[in-house]
Amino acid sequence: MAEEGGNNSSKSPYEEALDALSSLITRRTRADNSNMGDQFNVLFEHIKMLDLEEPISKMKIIHVAGTKGKGSTCTFTESILRNCGFHTGLFTSPHLVDVRERFRLDGVEICEEKFLAYFWWCFDRLKEKTDENIPMPPYFRFLALLGFKIFAAEQVDVAIMEVGLGGKYDATNVVQKPIVCGITSLGYDHMEILGNTLGEIAGEKAGIFKHRVPAFTVPQPDEAMRVLEEKASQLDVPLQVAQPLDAKLLNGLRLGLEGEHQYVNAGLAVLLCSTWLKRTGHLEDSCLEQTHSLPEQFVKGLTTASLQGRAQIVLDEHINIERQNELVFFLDGAHSPESLEACARWFLFAIKEDNLDQTLFHQKPDNYKISNELVSFRDGERAKRQSAQILLFNCMSVRDPQLLLPRLMQTCADNGVYFKKALFVPSLSVYYKVGSHSSMPAESNVDLSWQFTLQKVWETLMQGNKGSDAKSAYAVSDELKEDMEMSTSNCEHSAVFPSLPLAIKWLRDRVQQNQSVRFQVLVTGSLHLVGDVLKLVKK
């Protein structure tokens, strides 16, 4: 262990572990063929090295794949079963701030002490037993193995495993006998790996189906549904379609995760949980047949579920909240055309004047303590305050901004909401290093070519809005035009900043100089960007 951490005494034990974890990150793209086929089978050798064959076979696992909604569905599922009294384990990806977010025990990320113990147990054993023929597992596969080790050692009643990418060759798919499987909404994402058609993508996701193990999906496009049904038939899998949850079943309460699309994920989660309960002998078949009510534990699970970075609203904690100035971040890690449209619809709902107060403090306990003074303050100031919507955006270069940005802009514009400025920034996260202590490249050395590409797409879209109403709505105020020397490229409707901290500083300066304006910043396009913003705006 000391050998891995080196002799740098200034690093904490946790930072030493993150350094060791960082050593497993390869520079290859995820589309590299080594992720597939024969290399996938090496995982079973790693499982033998870690003595996890029997523990995994005994786990009562819920396995979930899909293009969008995986994390939300898994979060609802975990919350329901935890409220039913079960000891839960939840494995998700990616993390936003800390890698320990990926491993949750009873709804809480694993503590540092336990993480370190399980991490080094797995890392040291694999270091000792691997060689040139069977090398160390790469980053994500190691994390999946670590997840199985944690849940086995902690003796969870149920392990909810979210697929990282695809399904068939995903590291979580070493599971041979899950209790039940779920496929969330399918769409075009990771096409460089999973295929160019919805059918091909569906085929990869259906790779988690196991012989005669019940599976559920949500309403899908015809092309995708045909493939799911075909794969299910081949494996004698009873496949059923879960309908969106009826909001009336929540007894006047709201889902813990915001957005209309979450009712689709909640409906799937309810069926996954009820099937898990039946197949593990905890529920009579008839108990959930009725559609007019849900058990109290299900309602509580659905209404108290929380997930960072999905339809999350955060006040900038570095701005003095007692003054009129205000900077509010609306965070959503949407990164596909469909999810960006859903994100836009949520954003439209969230910024409505008559909904902002209750939306802002609906689900985040860390905000409750300041809600009363803010609400009373807002009631008095509402009439004389203006709001300005800003977009803070980045996405991975494998995605097509020509598909993403028009969906976002048009959905907002159709409902009368126009972004006064779009800010494009590179990711703060260093992909080949895990941990906040990683050094950042100097701003002058950052490659911004991708951000310039995004900016060009945005400006072209703006020019395409020829209508006079749209032009006046998109007009950039004098307040926003000021002091753009921090940006690398300032155009009429957008700016590229060489770093996220500089973009945040520009926003804070605007807020301080324009105390009658509420700045509402939509942060989207990348979960990495959302995580980076959270690190900077939460004290």
XYZ file of C-alpha atoms in Angstrom:
539
model
C 0.000 0.000 0.000
C 2.768 2.425 0.875
C 4.462 1.545 -2.392
C 1.389 2.609 -4.379
C 0.949 5.857 -2.515
C 4.589 6.869 -2.861
C 6.560 8.842 -0.269
C 4.593 12.078 -0.502
C 3.669 12.581 3.153
C 1.495 15.585 2.292
C -1.128 13.337 0.750
C -3.875 11.857 2.874
C -4.560 8.103 2.797
C -7.638 8.861 0.693
C -5.597 10.827 -1.844
C -3.140 7.947 -2.043
C -6.011 5.612 -2.883
C -7.251 8.033 -5.563
C -3.757 8.099 -7.066
C -3.771 4.313 -7.254
C -7.231 4.381 -8.812
C -6.047 6.982 -11.333
C -3.335 4.577 -12.470
C -6.087 2.363 -13.904
C -7.433 5.049 -16.247
C -6.386 4.306 -19.800
C -6.041 6.954 -22.497
C -7.839 4.706 -25.002
C -11.267 5.787 -26.130
C -14.222 3.806 -24.886
C -14.863 2.741 -28.476
C -11.651 0.713 -28.410
C -12.420 -2.904 -29.324
C -10.541 -4.116 -26.262
C -13.674 -3.268 -24.297
C -15.526 -6.069 -26.051
C -15.632 -9.836 -26.444
C -12.589 -11.691 -25.183
C -11.487 -8.816 -22.961
C -14.871 -8.864 -21.245
C -14.288 -12.501 -20.287
C -11.132 -11.467 -18.396
C -13.481 -9.978 -15.804
C -14.423 -13.485 -14.700
C -10.747 -14.138 -13.957
C -10.640 -10.989 -11.839
C -13.729 -12.194 -9.987
C -11.961 -15.476 -9.178
C -8.917 -13.569 -7.923
C -11.177 -11.625 -5.560
C -13.118 -14.726 -4.426
C -16.349 -13.083 -5.555
C -17.887 -15.907 -7.603
C -20.071 -17.299 -4.836
C -20.959 -13.941 -3.209
C -22.160 -12.513 -6.563
C -24.183 -15.632 -7.313
C -25.978 -15.263 -3.961
C -26.727 -11.540 -4.310
C -30.330 -10.534 -4.936
C -29.581 -8.104 -7.759
C -31.699 -5.635 -9.728
C -29.885 -4.834 -12.990
C -30.771 -1.698 -14.999
C -29.614 -0.574 -18.464
C -30.839 2.128 -20.857
C -29.889 5.368 -22.596
C -31.485 7.845 -20.221
C -33.124 7.549 -16.829
C -30.914 4.720 -15.512
C -29.628 6.672 -12.542
C -33.071 8.034 -11.681
C -34.741 4.620 -11.974
C -32.072 3.026 -9.784
C -32.400 5.853 -7.245
C -36.195 5.436 -7.025
C -35.770 1.649 -6.746
C -33.238 1.903 -3.935
C -35.321 4.453 -2.055
C -38.472 2.292 -2.242
C -36.758 -0.863 -1.003
C -34.905 1.026 1.744
C -38.241 2.412 2.937
C -39.574 -1.148 2.882
C -36.936 -1.934 5.515
C -34.227 -3.590 3.415
C -30.468 -3.080 3.672
C -29.653 -1.658 0.244
C -26.593 -1.293 -1.943
C -26.636 1.008 -4.980
C -23.921 1.194 -7.648
C -24.203 4.108 -10.108
C -22.017 6.158 -12.429
C -20.526 8.595 -12.982
C -19.790 10.422 -9.766
C -20.089 14.209 -9.653
C -17.810 15.305 -6.824
C -16.399 12.244 -5.043
C -15.875 8.704 -6.342
C -17.521 7.332 -3.182
C -20.888 8.558 -4.562
C -20.865 5.471 -6.799
C -21.273 3.148 -3.810
C -24.272 3.853 -1.605
C -25.263 1.816 1.417
C -28.797 2.467 2.669
C -28.939 5.616 0.530
C -25.687 7.143 1.813
C -22.354 7.136 -0.003
C -19.832 4.789 1.577
C -17.720 6.379 4.303
C -14.046 7.052 3.688
C -12.866 4.463 6.213
C -14.810 1.600 4.632
C -13.942 2.737 1.125
C -10.224 2.638 1.909
C -10.431 -0.808 3.496
C -12.312 -2.370 0.564
C -10.346 -0.450 -2.049
C -6.941 -1.646 -0.884
C -8.215 -5.174 -0.287
C -9.213 -5.379 -3.979
C -6.362 -3.331 -5.420
C -3.544 -5.126 -3.585
C -4.963 -8.578 -4.315
C -5.337 -7.830 -8.027
C -1.861 -6.266 -8.188
C -0.448 -9.420 -6.686
C -2.290 -11.876 -8.951
C -2.467 -10.131 -12.344
C 0.233 -10.400 -14.998
C 0.806 -9.705 -18.698
C -1.796 -12.256 -19.756
C -4.416 -11.055 -17.298
C -3.615 -7.396 -16.554
C -5.169 -5.109 -13.988
C -8.760 -4.186 -14.855
C -9.209 -0.659 -16.229
C -10.863 2.082 -14.182
C -14.603 1.393 -14.570
C -14.242 -2.376 -14.413
C -12.258 -2.074 -11.214
C -14.976 0.148 -9.730
C -17.663 -2.405 -10.658
C -15.624 -5.188 -9.025
C -15.151 -2.975 -5.968
C -18.917 -2.428 -5.870
C -19.563 -6.170 -5.802
C -16.958 -6.583 -3.046
C -18.492 -3.806 -0.932
C -22.038 -5.148 -1.264
C -20.932 -8.709 -0.541
C -18.927 -7.728 2.533
C -21.708 -5.464 3.809
C -24.233 -8.276 3.254
C -26.840 -6.077 1.596
C -30.340 -7.523 1.107
C -30.537 -6.069 -2.395
C -27.905 -4.734 -4.796
C -29.134 -2.310 -7.459
C -26.574 -2.194 -10.281
C -26.685 0.536 -12.926
C -25.030 -0.358 -16.230
C -22.214 2.013 -17.087
C -22.261 1.728 -20.881
C -24.287 -0.480 -23.204
C -25.137 -3.715 -21.480
C -23.759 -6.832 -23.125
C -20.103 -6.046 -22.446
C -20.559 -3.750 -19.456
C -18.618 -4.685 -16.335
C -21.825 -5.039 -14.309
C -22.999 -7.775 -16.705
C -20.938 -10.427 -14.961
C -24.178 -10.966 -13.032
C -25.523 -14.354 -14.130
C -28.780 -14.579 -12.172
C -30.311 -11.221 -11.293
C -33.740 -11.204 -9.678
C -35.146 -8.762 -12.242
C -33.844 -6.552 -15.077
C -34.935 -3.132 -16.326
C -34.378 -1.214 -19.568
C -35.034 2.531 -19.345
C -35.786 4.841 -22.286
C -33.618 4.199 -25.334
C -32.199 6.844 -27.648
C -29.120 7.780 -29.634
C -26.081 7.927 -27.369
C -22.574 6.457 -27.424
C -23.185 5.566 -31.077
C -19.440 5.230 -31.651
C -19.621 2.146 -29.439
C -23.163 0.825 -29.477
C -24.230 1.258 -33.101
C -25.868 3.750 -35.432
C -29.491 2.603 -35.207
C -31.938 2.314 -32.346
C -32.135 -1.407 -33.133
C -28.396 -1.881 -32.679
C -28.410 0.166 -29.479
C -31.385 -1.837 -28.141
C -29.524 -5.057 -28.927
C -26.585 -3.954 -26.781
C -28.845 -2.936 -23.888
C -30.768 -6.226 -24.100
C -27.453 -7.947 -23.430
C -28.349 -7.843 -19.729
C -31.344 -10.172 -20.271
C -30.869 -13.583 -18.642
C -32.701 -16.844 -19.306
C -36.223 -16.724 -17.818
C -35.404 -13.730 -15.578
C -38.307 -11.217 -15.663
C -37.551 -7.923 -17.387
C -39.378 -4.619 -17.667
C -38.980 -1.693 -20.003
C -40.796 1.586 -20.655
C -42.646 2.616 -23.834
C -39.998 2.615 -26.596
C -39.779 3.594 -30.272
C -41.028 0.705 -32.460
C -37.582 -0.159 -33.836
C -36.120 -0.496 -30.339
C -39.117 -2.389 -28.938
C -38.982 -4.981 -31.713
C -35.366 -5.795 -30.887
C -36.042 -5.971 -27.130
C -38.964 -8.346 -27.734
C -36.886 -10.491 -30.078
C -33.993 -10.790 -27.596
C -36.443 -11.523 -24.780
C -38.101 -14.264 -26.816
C -34.755 -15.931 -27.560
C -33.990 -16.180 -23.828
C -37.547 -17.011 -22.730
C -37.601 -13.734 -20.804
C -41.051 -12.498 -19.688
C -40.798 -8.878 -20.879
C -43.428 -6.338 -19.845
C -43.846 -2.624 -20.526
C -44.170 -0.398 -17.466
C -46.496 2.567 -17.928
C -45.625 5.984 -16.458
C -46.643 6.340 -12.823
C -50.029 7.952 -12.246
C -49.321 11.075 -10.166
C -52.559 10.484 -8.222
C -50.928 7.457 -6.570
C -48.622 9.829 -4.648
C -51.485 11.156 -2.494
C -50.892 14.793 -3.362
C -47.101 14.613 -2.925
C -44.458 15.101 -5.627
C -41.705 12.827 -6.836
C -38.366 13.422 -5.153
C -36.758 13.878 -8.583
C -38.129 16.771 -10.637
C -39.408 16.666 -14.201
C -42.374 15.112 -15.993
C -40.111 12.444 -17.514
C -39.441 11.093 -14.021
C -42.938 9.572 -13.924
C -41.725 7.164 -16.626
C -38.727 6.169 -14.480
C -40.885 5.939 -11.350
C -43.352 3.605 -13.075
C -40.491 1.290 -14.024
C -39.024 1.436 -10.512
C -42.367 0.405 -8.959
C -42.541 -2.734 -11.118
C -38.877 -3.601 -10.506
C -39.438 -3.350 -6.742
C -42.713 -5.255 -6.665
C -41.206 -8.037 -8.807
C -38.116 -8.181 -6.594
C -40.335 -8.418 -3.511
C -42.426 -11.222 -5.055
C -39.464 -13.252 -6.341
C -37.636 -13.015 -3.003
C -40.698 -14.109 -1.061
C -41.500 -10.786 0.591
C -44.765 -9.979 -1.153
C -47.882 -11.857 -2.105
C -48.702 -11.740 -5.823
C -51.984 -9.970 -5.188
C -50.592 -7.100 -3.098
C -49.610 -4.851 -5.992
C -52.175 -5.921 -8.546
C -54.461 -3.033 -7.649
C -53.742 0.148 -9.553
C -55.664 2.610 -7.380
C -53.108 2.792 -4.566
C -49.473 2.204 -3.661
C -48.100 0.921 -0.352
C -47.086 3.730 1.994
C -43.424 2.670 1.802
C -43.489 2.962 -2.004
C -44.950 6.474 -1.822
C -42.356 7.547 0.728
C -39.543 6.039 -1.341
C -40.662 7.802 -4.504
C -41.223 11.187 -2.856
C -38.002 11.291 -0.826
C -35.563 9.973 -3.452
C -32.715 12.354 -4.246
C -29.972 12.349 -6.868
C -27.344 15.032 -7.365
C -27.062 16.634 -10.761
C -30.493 15.699 -12.075
C -32.997 18.569 -12.086
C -31.167 20.057 -9.098
C -31.462 23.707 -8.095
C -28.617 25.280 -6.132
C -28.041 28.818 -4.896
C -24.521 30.119 -5.290
C -23.418 29.950 -1.669
C -20.698 32.527 -2.284
C -23.264 35.269 -2.974
C -24.745 37.159 -0.011
C -28.301 35.811 0.072
C -29.704 38.687 2.158
C -29.186 41.167 -0.644
C -31.234 41.558 -3.773
C -28.606 40.004 -6.007
C -29.080 36.361 -6.698
C -27.371 33.667 -8.722
C -29.267 30.398 -9.086
C -27.906 27.331 -10.879
C -30.312 24.875 -12.482
C -28.277 21.691 -12.879
C -29.093 18.745 -15.103
C -26.592 16.313 -16.612
C -28.670 15.721 -19.771
C -26.455 14.795 -22.721
C -28.705 13.251 -25.389
C -31.217 15.063 -27.652
C -34.197 13.540 -25.846
C -32.888 14.223 -22.353
C -31.972 17.805 -23.271
C -35.546 18.393 -24.393
C -36.779 16.981 -21.078
C -34.213 19.168 -19.284
C -35.535 22.238 -21.118
C -39.109 21.417 -20.101
C -38.043 21.080 -16.464
C -36.117 24.371 -16.656
C -39.174 26.142 -18.066
C -41.270 24.874 -15.178
C -38.621 25.687 -12.576
C -38.123 29.329 -13.555
C -41.772 30.307 -13.567
C -42.241 33.104 -11.054
C -45.155 31.451 -9.352
C -43.275 28.155 -8.925
C -39.696 29.249 -8.245
C -39.859 29.437 -4.456
C -41.390 26.029 -3.842
C -39.362 24.417 -6.617
C -36.115 25.789 -5.254
C -36.559 24.305 -1.824
C -38.694 21.289 -2.658
C -36.156 18.527 -2.284
C -32.844 19.783 -0.959
C -32.531 19.620 2.846
C -29.417 21.812 2.815
C -31.548 24.683 1.520
C -34.411 24.435 3.991
C -32.632 26.463 6.640
C -32.602 29.567 4.429
C -35.898 29.100 2.657
C -38.122 31.136 4.974
C -36.076 34.315 4.851
C -35.629 33.979 1.090
C -39.291 33.395 0.407
C -40.384 36.376 2.492
C -37.693 38.487 0.848
C -38.790 37.404 -2.634
C -42.440 38.153 -1.933
C -41.552 41.781 -1.318
C -39.144 42.126 -4.220
C -40.898 40.040 -6.881
C -42.611 42.915 -8.662
C -39.494 44.973 -9.325
C -37.062 42.188 -10.188
C -36.105 41.006 -13.625
C -34.644 37.648 -14.518
C -31.998 36.740 -17.090
C -31.521 33.180 -18.309
C -27.942 32.111 -19.066
C -26.789 28.795 -20.546
C -23.577 27.219 -19.229
C -22.745 24.310 -21.514
C -20.213 21.679 -22.436
C -20.499 18.186 -23.881
C -18.148 15.416 -24.896
C -16.692 15.739 -28.379
C -18.204 12.379 -29.411
C -21.646 13.993 -29.220
C -23.225 16.030 -31.994
C -24.052 19.608 -30.940
C -26.165 19.946 -34.108
C -28.555 17.481 -32.468
C -28.250 18.700 -28.883
C -28.330 22.495 -28.947
C -31.303 23.025 -31.331
C -33.471 20.723 -29.179
C -32.628 22.721 -26.064
C -32.968 26.170 -27.631
C -36.179 25.462 -29.541
C -38.003 23.890 -26.593
C -37.248 26.985 -24.515
C -38.027 29.446 -27.330
C -41.356 27.768 -28.083
C -42.339 28.638 -24.531
C -41.090 32.206 -24.597
C -37.779 31.681 -22.773
C -34.638 32.961 -24.497
C -31.056 32.709 -23.229
C -29.397 36.110 -23.000
C -25.959 34.528 -23.226
C -24.512 31.048 -23.718
C -21.192 30.339 -22.009
C -19.028 27.473 -23.286
C -16.274 26.102 -21.053
C -13.902 23.133 -21.003
C -14.327 20.542 -18.275
C -12.530 21.200 -15.025
C -12.339 17.463 -14.385
C -9.088 15.840 -15.447
C -10.163 12.565 -16.996
C -6.889 10.815 -16.365
C -6.822 11.760 -12.690
C -9.350 11.130 -9.925
C -9.631 13.555 -7.021
C -9.806 17.260 -6.327
C -6.075 17.485 -5.607
C -5.244 16.818 -9.251
C -3.360 19.699 -10.806
C -5.074 21.631 -13.578
C -3.297 22.684 -16.759
C -2.671 26.401 -17.057
C -5.580 28.222 -18.697
C -3.324 29.336 -21.529
C -2.582 25.681 -22.342
C -6.183 24.476 -22.551
C -7.375 23.321 -25.981
C -10.599 25.232 -26.619
C -11.197 24.082 -30.193
C -14.249 22.044 -29.176
C -15.739 24.959 -27.248
C -15.301 27.178 -30.345
C -17.160 24.526 -32.345
C -20.042 24.617 -29.841
C -20.077 28.405 -29.970
C -20.241 28.406 -33.766
C -23.230 26.035 -33.710
C -24.983 28.280 -31.181
C -24.358 31.509 -33.071
C -25.589 29.903 -36.310
C -28.769 28.814 -34.537
C -29.266 32.320 -33.200
C -28.889 33.816 -36.652
C -31.550 31.404 -37.846
C -34.135 32.972 -35.525
C -35.176 35.758 -37.875
C -38.464 36.708 -36.221
C -38.548 40.185 -34.708
C -40.002 38.897 -31.435
C -37.198 36.380 -31.062
C -34.593 38.987 -31.980
C -35.757 41.380 -29.283
C -36.030 38.567 -26.752
C -32.510 37.369 -27.497
C -31.084 40.903 -27.393
C -28.150 40.989 -25.015
C -28.465 43.629 -22.333
C -25.715 46.168 -21.718
C -25.097 44.606 -18.318
C -24.092 41.316 -19.923
C -21.922 42.943 -22.571
C -19.630 44.461 -19.977
C -16.255 43.103 -18.917
C -15.814 40.171 -21.291
C -12.031 40.341 -21.336
C -11.965 37.161 -19.221
C -13.403 35.269 -22.175
C -11.382 33.951 -25.099
C -14.082 34.577 -27.668
C -17.024 36.896 -27.104
C -19.722 36.875 -29.771
C -23.093 38.586 -29.772
C -24.961 35.757 -28.066
C -22.195 33.624 -26.560
C -18.725 33.506 -25.060
C -16.002 30.908 -24.645
C -14.105 30.947 -21.355
C -10.767 29.156 -20.930
C -11.894 27.780 -17.572
C -15.051 27.210 -15.555
C -13.831 29.317 -12.588
C -13.495 32.317 -14.913
C -17.031 31.814 -16.226
C -18.357 31.590 -12.652
C -16.400 34.735 -11.709
C -17.939 36.585 -14.666
C -21.427 35.523 -13.536
C -20.770 36.618 -9.952
C -19.484 39.983 -11.140
C -22.633 40.478 -13.228
C -24.799 39.665 -10.212
C -22.965 42.120 -7.977
C -23.305 44.877 -10.598
C -26.987 44.241 -11.375
C -28.797 43.874 -8.097
C -32.267 44.103 -9.612
C -31.708 41.039 -11.820
C -32.063 37.402 -10.841
C -29.598 35.344 -12.889
C -30.905 31.857 -13.673
C -28.133 29.681 -15.086
C -28.962 26.384 -16.770
C -25.963 24.046 -16.505
C -26.283 21.057 -18.807
C -24.744 18.881 -21.529
C -22.418 16.925 -19.264
C -22.523 15.348 -15.810
C -18.828 16.203 -15.509
C -19.663 19.892 -15.958
C -22.494 19.637 -13.419
C -20.130 18.069 -10.884
C -17.508 20.745 -11.509
C -20.077 23.514 -10.933
C -21.243 21.880 -7.702
C -17.656 21.872 -6.420
C -17.342 25.593 -7.113
C -20.689 26.947 -5.898
C -21.311 24.869 -2.775
C -19.225 25.799 0.241
